Coordinates of C-alpha atoms in Angstrom, one line a residue:
Chain A
M1 CA -120.7 85.3 187.9
S2 CA -117.3 84.9 186.3
G3 CA -116.1 81.7 184.6
L4 CA -112.5 82.2 185.4
I5 CA -110.5 84.3 187.8
L6 CA -106.7 84.5 188.0
K7 CA -105.3 86.0 191.2
N8 CA -101.7 87.1 191.0
V9 CA -100.7 83.8 189.3
K10 CA -97.0 83.2 189.2
K11 CA -94.9 80.5 187.7
S12 CA -91.2 79.6 188.0
F13 CA -89.3 76.7 186.7
G14 CA -86.6 76.2 189.3
K15 CA -85.1 79.6 189.7
V16 CA -86.3 81.0 186.4
K17 CA -89.4 83.1 186.8
V18 CA -91.6 82.9 183.7
I19 CA -94.8 84.5 184.9
H20 CA -94.6 87.3 187.2
G21 CA -98.1 87.7 188.5
I22 CA -101.2 87.9 186.3
D23 CA -104.6 89.0 187.4
L24 CA -107.5 88.4 185.2
E25 CA -111.3 88.1 185.6
V26 CA -113.0 86.5 182.7
E27 CA -116.7 87.0 182.3
D28 CA -119.0 84.1 181.6
G29 CA -119.0 83.5 177.9
E30 CA -116.2 85.8 177.1
F31 CA -113.6 85.1 174.4
I32 CA -110.2 86.0 175.7
V33 CA -107.1 85.9 173.5
I34 CA -103.7 85.8 175.1
V35 CA -101.2 87.2 172.6
G36 CA -97.5 87.7 172.8
P37 CA -94.2 86.7 171.2
S38 CA -92.8 83.2 171.7
G39 CA -91.4 82.6 175.1
C40 CA -93.6 85.3 176.8
G41 CA -95.3 82.7 179.0
K42 CA -98.7 82.6 177.3
S43 CA -98.8 78.9 176.7
T44 CA -97.5 78.2 180.3
L45 CA -100.3 80.4 181.6
L46 CA -102.9 78.4 179.6
R47 CA -101.4 75.1 180.7
M48 CA -101.6 76.2 184.3
I49 CA -105.3 76.9 183.8
A50 CA -105.7 73.5 182.2
G51 CA -103.9 71.9 185.2
L52 CA -101.0 70.5 183.1
E53 CA -98.5 72.8 185.0
N54 CA -98.4 73.5 188.7
V55 CA -99.1 77.0 189.9
T56 CA -96.1 78.4 191.8
D57 CA -98.0 81.1 193.5
G58 CA -101.5 82.7 193.3
D59 CA -104.9 81.2 192.7
I60 CA -106.9 80.0 189.8
L61 CA -110.7 79.9 190.2
I62 CA -113.0 78.2 187.8
D63 CA -116.7 78.7 188.5
N64 CA -115.6 80.4 191.8
L65 CA -113.9 77.2 192.9
K66 CA -110.2 77.2 193.6
V67 CA -108.7 74.6 191.3
N68 CA -105.0 74.9 191.9
D69 CA -104.6 71.4 193.1
K70 CA -107.2 69.7 191.0
E71 CA -106.5 67.3 188.2
P72 CA -107.3 68.5 184.6
M73 CA -110.3 66.3 184.3
D74 CA -111.8 67.7 187.5
R75 CA -111.6 71.3 186.3
N76 CA -114.4 71.2 183.8
I77 CA -112.2 72.4 181.0
A78 CA -111.3 71.2 177.5
M79 CA -108.2 71.9 175.5
V80 CA -107.4 72.1 171.9
F81 CA -103.7 71.6 171.1
Q82 CA -101.6 73.0 168.3
N83 CA -100.7 69.7 166.8
Y84 CA -104.2 68.3 167.4
A85 CA -103.0 65.5 169.7
L86 CA -105.5 63.0 168.4
Y87 CA -105.2 59.4 169.4
P88 CA -103.8 57.9 166.2
H89 CA -105.2 54.5 166.6
M90 CA -108.8 55.6 167.4
S91 CA -111.5 56.5 164.9
V92 CA -112.9 60.0 164.9
F93 CA -115.8 58.8 166.9
N94 CA -113.7 57.2 169.5
N95 CA -111.4 60.2 169.7
M96 CA -114.3 62.4 170.5
A97 CA -115.9 59.8 172.8
Y98 CA -112.9 58.8 174.8
G99 CA -113.2 61.4 177.5
L100 CA -116.9 60.7 177.9
K101 CA -116.3 57.0 178.2
I102 CA -113.8 57.6 181.0
A103 CA -116.3 59.8 182.7
G104 CA -118.6 56.8 182.6
L105 CA -121.5 58.3 180.6
P106 CA -124.1 55.9 179.3
K107 CA -123.4 54.7 175.7
S108 CA -126.5 56.3 174.3
E109 CA -125.6 59.7 175.6
I110 CA -122.1 59.4 174.3
A111 CA -123.4 58.6 170.9
E112 CA -125.8 61.4 171.0
R113 CA -123.3 64.0 172.1
V114 CA -120.7 62.9 169.6
R115 CA -123.4 63.0 166.8
Q116 CA -124.4 66.5 167.7
G117 CA -120.8 67.7 167.9
A118 CA -120.0 66.0 164.6
I119 CA -122.9 67.7 162.9
M120 CA -121.9 71.1 164.4
L121 CA -118.4 70.7 163.0
E122 CA -119.5 69.0 159.7
L123 CA -117.7 65.8 160.7
D124 CA -120.7 63.5 160.5
G125 CA -119.4 61.7 157.4
L126 CA -116.0 61.1 158.9
L127 CA -116.7 59.4 162.2
D128 CA -115.2 56.0 161.1
R129 CA -112.0 57.4 159.8
K130 CA -108.6 57.3 161.5
P131 CA -106.8 60.6 162.1
R132 CA -104.2 59.7 159.4
E133 CA -106.9 59.7 156.8
L134 CA -107.9 63.3 157.6
S135 CA -106.6 66.6 156.3
G136 CA -105.1 69.1 158.7
G137 CA -108.3 71.2 158.9
Q138 CA -110.4 68.1 159.5
K139 CA -108.0 67.0 162.3
Q140 CA -108.3 70.3 163.9
R141 CA -112.0 70.0 163.7
V142 CA -111.9 66.7 165.4
A143 CA -109.7 68.2 168.1
M144 CA -112.4 70.8 168.6
G145 CA -115.1 68.2 168.5
R146 CA -113.4 66.4 171.3
A147 CA -113.5 69.6 173.3
I148 CA -117.1 70.4 172.5
V149 CA -118.6 67.0 173.5
R150 CA -117.3 67.3 177.0
Q151 CA -119.5 70.4 177.4
P152 CA -116.8 72.2 179.5
V153 CA -117.1 75.4 181.4
I154 CA -114.0 76.7 179.6
F155 CA -112.4 76.0 176.3
L156 CA -108.6 76.4 176.1
F157 CA -107.0 76.8 172.7
D158 CA -103.2 76.5 172.5
E159 CA -102.3 78.1 169.1
P160 CA -104.8 75.7 167.4
L161 CA -104.4 77.4 164.0
S162 CA -100.6 77.5 163.7
N163 CA -100.2 74.2 161.9
L164 CA -102.7 75.1 159.2
D165 CA -102.0 76.8 155.9
A166 CA -102.9 80.5 155.6
K167 CA -106.2 80.1 153.8
L168 CA -107.5 77.4 156.1
R169 CA -106.3 79.4 159.1
I170 CA -108.6 82.3 158.2
Q171 CA -111.5 79.9 157.6
M172 CA -111.0 78.0 160.9
R173 CA -110.7 81.4 162.7
I174 CA -114.1 82.4 161.5
E175 CA -115.5 78.9 162.4
I176 CA -114.1 79.1 165.9
K177 CA -115.5 82.5 166.5
S178 CA -119.0 81.6 165.3
L179 CA -118.9 78.3 167.2
Q180 CA -118.0 80.1 170.4
Q181 CA -120.7 82.6 169.9
R182 CA -123.2 79.8 169.3
L183 CA -122.2 77.8 172.4
G184 CA -121.5 80.8 174.6
T185 CA -118.7 79.0 176.3
T186 CA -116.0 81.0 178.0
S187 CA -112.8 80.6 175.9
L188 CA -109.2 81.3 176.3
F189 CA -107.2 81.3 173.1
V190 CA -103.4 81.6 172.9
T191 CA -101.7 82.9 169.8
H192 CA -98.7 84.8 168.6
D193 CA -100.6 86.1 165.7
Q194 CA -102.0 89.6 166.4
I195 CA -104.5 89.4 163.6
E196 CA -106.0 86.3 165.2
A197 CA -106.1 88.2 168.4
M198 CA -107.7 91.2 167.0
T199 CA -110.4 89.3 165.1
L200 CA -111.3 86.7 167.7
A201 CA -111.1 88.5 171.0
D202 CA -113.7 90.1 173.1
R203 CA -110.8 91.1 175.2
M204 CA -107.1 90.4 174.8
V205 CA -104.2 90.0 177.1
V206 CA -101.0 91.3 175.6
M207 CA -98.2 89.4 177.3
N208 CA -94.5 90.0 177.3
E209 CA -91.8 88.3 179.3
G210 CA -94.3 86.9 181.8
V211 CA -96.2 90.2 182.4
A212 CA -99.6 91.2 181.1
E213 CA -98.7 94.5 179.3
Q214 CA -102.3 95.3 178.6
I215 CA -105.7 93.8 179.0
G216 CA -108.5 95.2 177.0
S217 CA -110.7 95.0 174.0
P218 CA -108.9 94.8 170.7
M219 CA -109.9 98.4 169.8
D220 CA -108.8 99.7 173.1
V221 CA -105.4 98.1 172.8
F222 CA -105.1 99.3 169.2
Q223 CA -106.2 102.9 169.8
K224 CA -104.8 103.4 173.3
P225 CA -101.9 101.0 173.8
E226 CA -100.7 101.3 177.4
T227 CA -97.1 100.4 176.8
V228 CA -94.6 100.7 173.9
F229 CA -94.6 96.9 173.7
A230 CA -98.4 96.7 173.2
A231 CA -98.2 99.5 170.8
Q232 CA -95.7 97.7 168.6
F233 CA -97.1 94.2 169.0
I234 CA -100.6 95.1 167.9
G235 CA -101.1 96.5 164.4
S236 CA -99.4 95.7 161.2
P237 CA -97.0 97.1 160.1
A238 CA -95.9 97.9 163.7
M239 CA -96.1 101.4 165.1
N240 CA -93.2 103.7 164.6
I241 CA -91.4 104.6 167.8
I242 CA -89.3 107.8 167.6
K243 CA -87.3 109.3 170.4
A244 CA -88.3 112.9 171.2
V245 CA -88.2 115.6 173.8
S246 CA -91.4 117.2 174.9
E247 CA -92.2 120.5 176.3
R248 CA -95.9 120.8 177.3
Q249 CA -97.7 120.1 174.0
S250 CA -94.9 120.4 171.6
L251 CA -92.5 117.7 170.6
K252 CA -89.1 117.9 169.2
L253 CA -88.2 114.6 167.4
V254 CA -84.8 113.2 167.4
N255 CA -84.0 114.7 164.0
G256 CA -85.1 118.2 165.0
T257 CA -88.6 118.1 163.6
S258 CA -91.3 119.8 165.7
L259 CA -94.8 118.4 166.1
K260 CA -97.9 119.4 168.0
C261 CA -99.7 116.9 170.1
L262 CA -102.6 116.9 172.6
T263 CA -100.9 115.3 175.5
Q264 CA -99.0 117.4 178.0
S265 CA -95.6 116.2 179.2
N266 CA -92.1 117.4 179.8
G267 CA -88.8 115.7 179.2
D268 CA -87.7 112.6 177.3
V269 CA -90.5 110.7 175.7
L270 CA -91.1 108.1 172.9
V271 CA -93.5 109.2 170.2
G272 CA -95.6 106.5 168.6
L273 CA -96.9 107.0 165.1
R274 CA -99.1 104.4 163.4
P275 CA -97.8 103.8 159.8
E276 CA -101.4 104.3 158.5
D277 CA -101.8 107.6 160.3
L278 CA -98.9 109.1 158.4
K279 CA -100.7 110.9 155.5
P280 CA -98.7 111.9 152.4
D281 CA -98.6 115.7 152.4
K282 CA -96.2 117.8 150.4
K283 CA -96.1 120.4 153.2
G284 CA -95.9 117.7 155.9
K285 CA -93.2 118.1 158.5
I286 CA -92.2 114.5 158.8
V287 CA -89.8 113.7 156.0
M288 CA -88.8 110.2 155.2
N289 CA -85.9 108.9 153.1
V290 CA -87.6 106.0 151.4
K291 CA -85.4 102.9 150.9
L292 CA -88.0 100.4 149.8
F293 CA -91.5 100.3 148.3
E294 CA -93.6 97.2 149.1
P295 CA -96.8 97.2 147.1
I296 CA -99.4 94.8 148.7
G297 CA -102.3 95.5 146.4
A298 CA -104.7 97.8 148.1
S299 CA -101.9 99.8 149.6
T300 CA -98.1 100.3 149.5
I301 CA -95.8 100.0 152.5
L302 CA -92.9 102.4 152.5
H303 CA -89.8 101.6 154.5
G304 CA -87.2 104.2 155.2
T305 CA -85.6 106.4 157.8
L306 CA -86.5 109.7 159.3
N307 CA -84.4 112.4 157.5
N308 CA -81.3 113.5 159.3
S309 CA -81.4 110.5 161.6
D310 CA -81.1 106.8 161.4
T311 CA -84.4 106.1 163.1
K312 CA -86.3 103.6 160.9
I313 CA -89.9 104.5 160.0
V314 CA -92.6 102.8 158.0
S315 CA -95.7 104.2 156.5
V316 CA -98.7 102.8 154.6
V317 CA -100.0 104.7 151.6
Q318 CA -103.3 103.9 150.0
G319 CA -103.3 102.6 146.5
L320 CA -100.4 101.7 144.3
L321 CA -97.8 104.4 143.8
S322 CA -97.0 105.0 140.2
P323 CA -93.3 105.2 139.4
K324 CA -93.3 108.9 139.2
D325 CA -94.8 109.1 142.7
R326 CA -92.1 106.9 144.1
L327 CA -89.8 109.6 145.4
S328 CA -86.7 109.0 147.4
E329 CA -87.8 111.7 149.9
M330 CA -91.5 111.9 150.9
S331 CA -93.2 114.2 153.4
F332 CA -96.0 113.2 155.7
S333 CA -98.3 114.9 158.2
I334 CA -100.1 113.5 161.1
S335 CA -103.0 114.8 163.1
P336 CA -102.2 115.7 166.7
E337 CA -104.8 113.2 168.1
A338 CA -103.1 110.3 166.3
I339 CA -99.9 110.8 168.2
H340 CA -99.1 108.4 171.1
L341 CA -96.8 109.4 173.8
F342 CA -94.8 107.0 176.0
S343 CA -92.5 107.6 178.9
R344 CA -88.9 106.8 177.9
D345 CA -88.1 105.5 181.4
T346 CA -91.0 103.1 182.0
G347 CA -92.4 102.6 178.5
K348 CA -95.8 103.4 179.8
R349 CA -98.4 105.6 178.0
I350 CA -98.5 109.2 179.0
V351 CA -102.1 110.4 179.6
N352 CA -103.6 113.5 181.0
Chain B
M1 CA -79.6 53.7 141.4
V2 CA -82.1 51.4 139.8
E3 CA -80.8 49.6 136.8
N4 CA -83.2 47.0 135.3
R5 CA -82.0 46.5 131.7
G6 CA -79.3 44.6 129.8
L7 CA -76.4 42.8 131.3
N8 CA -76.7 44.2 134.8
Y9 CA -80.2 42.7 135.1
W10 CA -78.9 39.2 134.4
L11 CA -75.7 39.7 136.5
T12 CA -77.7 40.7 139.6
H13 CA -79.9 37.7 139.2
V14 CA -77.0 35.4 138.7
G15 CA -75.3 36.8 141.8
L16 CA -78.4 36.5 143.9
S17 CA -79.1 33.0 142.7
F18 CA -75.6 31.9 143.5
G19 CA -75.9 33.4 147.0
V20 CA -79.2 31.6 147.6
L21 CA -77.7 28.3 146.4
V22 CA -74.7 28.7 148.7
L23 CA -77.0 29.4 151.7
F24 CA -79.5 26.8 150.8
F25 CA -77.2 23.9 150.1
P26 CA -76.5 22.8 153.7
L27 CA -80.2 23.0 154.4
W28 CA -80.9 20.9 151.3
L29 CA -78.3 18.3 152.5
A30 CA -79.9 18.2 155.9
F31 CA -83.3 17.6 154.3
V32 CA -81.9 14.9 152.1
A33 CA -80.2 13.2 155.0
S34 CA -83.5 13.2 156.8
T35 CA -85.2 11.2 154.1
V36 CA -82.8 8.3 153.6
T37 CA -81.6 5.4 155.7
N38 CA -78.7 5.7 158.1
S39 CA -76.4 3.6 156.1
E40 CA -76.9 5.7 153.0
V41 CA -75.8 8.8 155.1
I42 CA -72.8 7.1 156.6
H43 CA -71.3 5.6 153.4
P44 CA -70.0 8.1 150.9
P45 CA -71.0 9.4 148.5
M46 CA -73.6 11.4 150.2
P47 CA -76.9 11.3 148.3
L48 CA -78.1 14.6 146.8
W49 CA -81.7 13.7 146.2
P50 CA -84.4 12.8 148.8
G51 CA -84.9 9.1 149.5
D52 CA -88.1 7.3 150.5
Q53 CA -87.6 7.2 154.3
F54 CA -89.3 10.6 154.9
F55 CA -92.3 9.3 157.0
V56 CA -90.2 6.7 158.8
N57 CA -87.6 9.1 160.0
Y58 CA -89.9 12.0 160.8
G59 CA -92.3 9.7 162.6
R60 CA -89.6 8.1 164.6
A61 CA -88.2 11.5 165.6
L62 CA -91.5 12.9 166.5
I63 CA -92.6 10.0 168.6
E64 CA -89.5 8.3 169.9
G65 CA -86.7 10.7 169.7
D66 CA -83.4 8.7 169.8
S67 CA -85.2 5.8 171.3
G68 CA -85.2 7.2 174.8
Q69 CA -81.5 7.2 175.3
T70 CA -80.7 10.7 176.3
S71 CA -83.4 12.9 174.9
A72 CA -87.2 13.0 174.7
S73 CA -89.3 12.8 171.6
V74 CA -89.2 15.7 169.2
A75 CA -92.9 16.3 169.9
R76 CA -92.3 16.7 173.6
M77 CA -89.2 18.9 172.9
L78 CA -91.1 21.1 170.5
L79 CA -93.8 21.6 173.1
N80 CA -91.2 22.5 175.7
T81 CA -89.5 24.9 173.4
V82 CA -92.7 26.6 172.2
T83 CA -93.7 27.1 175.9
V84 CA -90.3 28.5 176.8
A85 CA -89.9 30.7 173.8
L86 CA -93.4 32.1 174.2
G87 CA -92.9 32.6 177.9
I88 CA -89.6 34.4 177.3
A89 CA -91.0 36.6 174.5
V90 CA -94.2 37.5 176.4
G91 CA -92.4 37.9 179.7
K92 CA -89.7 40.2 178.2
I93 CA -92.3 42.4 176.5
V94 CA -94.5 42.7 179.6
I95 CA -91.6 43.5 181.9
S96 CA -89.7 45.8 179.6
F97 CA -92.9 47.6 178.5
T98 CA -94.0 48.3 182.0
S99 CA -90.5 49.4 183.1
A100 CA -90.1 51.7 180.1
F101 CA -93.6 53.1 181.0
A102 CA -92.4 53.8 184.5
I103 CA -89.2 55.4 183.5
V104 CA -90.6 57.6 180.8
Y105 CA -93.9 58.7 182.3
F106 CA -93.3 59.0 186.0
R107 CA -91.1 61.3 188.0
F108 CA -89.9 59.3 191.0
P109 CA -86.8 59.6 193.0
A110 CA -83.7 58.1 191.5
R111 CA -85.4 57.6 188.1
K112 CA -82.1 58.1 186.2
F113 CA -80.3 55.8 188.6
F114 CA -82.8 53.0 187.9
F115 CA -82.6 53.5 184.2
W116 CA -78.8 53.2 184.2
I117 CA -79.0 50.1 186.4
I118 CA -81.3 48.5 183.8
F119 CA -79.0 49.7 181.1
L120 CA -76.0 48.2 182.9
T121 CA -77.5 44.7 182.8
L122 CA -76.8 44.9 179.0
M123 CA -73.3 44.0 180.1
L124 CA -74.4 41.0 182.0
P125 CA -75.9 38.5 179.7
V126 CA -76.9 35.0 180.9
E127 CA -73.5 33.5 180.0
V128 CA -71.7 35.9 182.3
R129 CA -73.9 35.4 185.3
I130 CA -74.7 31.7 184.6
L131 CA -73.4 30.3 187.9
P132 CA -75.1 32.6 190.3
T133 CA -78.2 32.3 188.2
Y134 CA -78.1 28.6 188.5
E135 CA -77.5 28.9 192.2
V136 CA -80.6 31.1 192.6
V137 CA -82.8 28.9 190.4
A138 CA -81.7 25.8 192.2
G139 CA -82.3 27.4 195.5
F140 CA -85.9 28.1 194.5
G141 CA -86.2 24.5 193.4
M142 CA -86.9 25.5 189.9
L143 CA -84.5 23.2 188.1
N144 CA -86.2 21.1 185.4
T145 CA -89.3 23.4 185.4
Y146 CA -90.7 25.8 182.8
S147 CA -90.5 28.7 185.2
G148 CA -86.8 27.9 185.8
L149 CA -86.2 28.0 182.1
I150 CA -88.1 31.2 181.5
F151 CA -87.6 33.6 184.4
P152 CA -83.8 34.1 184.3
L153 CA -84.1 35.1 180.7
I154 CA -87.0 37.5 180.7
A155 CA -85.4 40.7 182.1
S156 CA -84.3 42.6 179.0
A157 CA -82.4 45.9 179.0
T158 CA -82.5 46.0 175.2
A159 CA -86.3 45.8 175.0
T160 CA -86.7 48.3 177.8
F161 CA -84.4 50.7 176.0
L162 CA -86.3 50.3 172.7
F163 CA -89.6 50.9 174.3
R164 CA -88.2 53.9 176.2
Q165 CA -87.0 55.4 172.9
F166 CA -90.4 54.8 171.3
F167 CA -92.3 56.3 174.2
M168 CA -90.1 59.4 174.0
T169 CA -91.2 60.0 170.5
V170 CA -94.9 59.9 171.5
P171 CA -95.9 63.6 171.5
D172 CA -96.4 65.1 174.9
E173 CA -99.7 66.5 173.7
I174 CA -101.2 63.1 173.4
V175 CA -100.3 62.4 177.0
E176 CA -101.8 65.7 178.0
A177 CA -104.9 65.3 175.9
A178 CA -105.4 62.0 177.7
R179 CA -105.0 63.7 181.1
I180 CA -107.5 66.3 180.2
D181 CA -109.9 63.5 179.0
G182 CA -109.5 62.2 182.5
A183 CA -107.4 59.0 181.8
R184 CA -105.6 57.7 184.8
P185 CA -102.1 56.4 184.2
M186 CA -103.2 52.8 183.7
Q187 CA -106.0 53.8 181.5
F188 CA -103.6 55.8 179.4
F189 CA -101.3 52.7 179.4
I190 CA -104.0 50.3 178.2
D191 CA -106.2 52.5 176.0
I192 CA -103.5 54.5 174.3
L193 CA -99.9 53.4 174.8
I194 CA -100.4 49.7 174.1
P195 CA -102.4 50.3 170.9
I196 CA -99.9 52.8 169.5
S197 CA -97.0 50.6 170.3
R198 CA -98.4 47.4 168.7
T199 CA -96.1 47.3 165.8
N200 CA -93.1 47.7 168.1
I201 CA -94.5 45.1 170.3
A202 CA -94.9 42.7 167.4
A203 CA -91.3 43.4 166.2
L204 CA -89.9 42.8 169.6
F205 CA -92.0 39.7 170.1
L206 CA -90.6 38.2 167.0
I207 CA -87.0 38.9 167.9
M208 CA -87.5 37.7 171.4
F209 CA -89.3 34.6 170.3
I210 CA -86.3 33.6 168.1
Y211 CA -84.0 34.5 171.0
G212 CA -85.9 32.2 173.3
W213 CA -86.1 29.5 170.7
N214 CA -82.4 29.5 170.2
Q215 CA -81.4 29.4 173.8
Y216 CA -78.9 26.6 174.3
L217 CA -76.5 27.1 177.2
W218 CA -79.1 27.8 179.9
P219 CA -81.4 24.9 179.1
L220 CA -78.4 22.6 178.7
L221 CA -77.2 23.6 182.2
M222 CA -80.4 23.4 184.1
T223 CA -82.4 20.6 182.6
T224 CA -81.3 17.1 183.7
D225 CA -84.6 15.5 183.0
P226 CA -84.9 14.6 179.3
S227 CA -88.6 15.4 179.3
M228 CA -87.7 19.1 179.9
N229 CA -85.2 19.3 177.1
T230 CA -85.7 22.0 174.5
I231 CA -85.3 21.1 170.9
I232 CA -82.1 23.1 170.3
M233 CA -80.2 21.2 173.0
G234 CA -82.1 18.0 172.3
V235 CA -80.8 17.8 168.8
E236 CA -77.3 18.0 170.1
Q237 CA -78.0 15.3 172.7
M238 CA -79.4 13.0 170.1
I239 CA -76.0 12.8 168.6
G240 CA -74.5 9.8 170.4
G241 CA -71.3 9.4 172.2
Q242 CA -68.3 7.4 170.9
D243 CA -69.9 4.0 171.3
D244 CA -73.4 4.8 170.1
V245 CA -74.4 4.8 166.5
T246 CA -75.9 8.1 165.8
P247 CA -79.2 7.8 163.9
W248 CA -78.3 10.7 161.5
P249 CA -81.6 10.7 159.5
V250 CA -83.6 11.0 162.7
V251 CA -81.3 13.8 164.0
M252 CA -81.7 15.6 160.7
A253 CA -85.4 15.2 160.8
A254 CA -85.4 16.7 164.3
S255 CA -83.3 19.6 163.1
M256 CA -85.7 20.3 160.2
M257 CA -88.6 20.3 162.6
A258 CA -86.6 22.6 165.0
M259 CA -86.3 25.1 162.2
L260 CA -89.9 25.1 161.2
P261 CA -91.7 27.0 164.0
P262 CA -89.4 30.1 163.9
I263 CA -89.7 30.2 160.1
I264 CA -93.5 30.1 160.3
V265 CA -93.5 32.9 163.0
V266 CA -91.1 35.1 160.9
I267 CA -93.1 34.6 157.7
S268 CA -96.4 35.2 159.3
M269 CA -95.3 38.3 161.2
Q270 CA -92.9 39.8 158.7
N271 CA -95.2 42.6 157.6
L272 CA -95.8 43.8 161.2
F273 CA -92.1 43.3 161.9
I274 CA -90.9 45.5 159.1
R275 CA -93.5 48.2 160.0
G276 CA -92.5 48.0 163.6
L277 CA -88.9 48.7 162.8
T278 CA -89.4 51.3 160.1
D279 CA -92.4 53.4 160.9
S280 CA -94.4 54.1 164.0
D281 CA -98.1 54.4 163.7
K282 CA -98.4 58.0 164.9

């Protein structure tokens, strides 16, 4: 049984098409992260599932029921918003209870559900406070509590962590993940942050300009990106993309360097090299003119260009480089299996 | 700049005190005039300190008015005015709140058009449309009634516009969260919109109450029965014509009592009022 099915879902605002047809089957209890840059349609997709936007074309099924024309409240979903969207005049208790009151639940059950939710989210001491008396993290917890007490089939998260500071964001990320695992509720989580996507997702949907570029587990997407976009969006620093011409298993990069790879192809391609796959090697073939060293503690990020070309490349070197190791020209090697090949015409991964 | 030492400190206080005195002096004279006998008022010099006729004059004003010549007793007129001012304030808020709700939260045909029609009425205050309004009210047989005094004054473009502006600052997510919680439009209206607008409502209530209290032209035109007079026009009517002797102390007592309710309302609501104009409780 699947919790949620999207069948060729499309959305346009007037003549502008924002979502070009998305298919997705979400397993019961799965944590799906929809990730993409701003304006890619990820929030719109979530809002369509919530019922806050109409579906232009295609079907949305929740619990095997078509819900296209149902009101949000009849869809058995709960949503957590980026700016919390708490009712400012209601106490924490009433914020969490409001949906249940409207649903007409008996008072004792409302109290019980809110109490349980509050304990789960460590809000039990705050039930009488107003939202303005809470910190950002507490507000976000109340927003989640409001979702939990409804006991929905699906949780929808619309960038819930974006308004929190960096430290709290990591903490809340872990809490959301463990909460979801404990409750086992199907969840959809929209974010523009690829690290959130990597850490939270069972499967992720990489979206770009209204198209799902790739749907797969974080490791799948990271190790076998299906498009140049997915390759560059997931992973930090982003994957280096270099123009090249291939002939069977040998590649000639834009600056004339030759590389061996495992994938067979002929013609114009794009070569993808993860910065962390570039290993410093005095005899390495890939030569980089280093412009900038960025020490980030455990490793150092090197920014520069491929020699004899103006193609920018980045590499990550373990440890801090001592000044005498900071050369203006450094060589790297890469193992053939770490090389990703993409078609230059379609941007799709080349496999064989 | 905050300067609280030396000469400036004293100069600001002298300046402010002088301003207060200038503003307060006429009020003081009115009060003095309401506590002395008529002959003391009429014959110069005008007394500057209260006399001993306080209870006589106020009692006479409250109960008799100007002895039943052209106006009712002040008590009656106060009752009329409170009714009318409350009716206008409450009516304006109810009507403008609901119309702003409709305009901001519903997509219906010609929404913009209706908004601009409402906005256009800003250019048509009562004074401009007073004859047709009189005609309509007379046609409904509402002359000399409370409803006739209230209804023509309760449509308010200003208040509608203010509420509209406030509603547009309410985050969309709150509306959406309420939809997901299953709130119907009227539940959203009652459970969420009214509570978060309460300071705005209070501020508008205050302004509209004073507005209603100070109405002069409309009550003057449409009440012919002295028992329906409002206090503002009643005070004027107490001042006699050429042959009458105007009982100035009684008129002044009536004036003082006409001022009192708005002052009480303003003072008791000023906290809410300032909050309503400066911050919104979001």
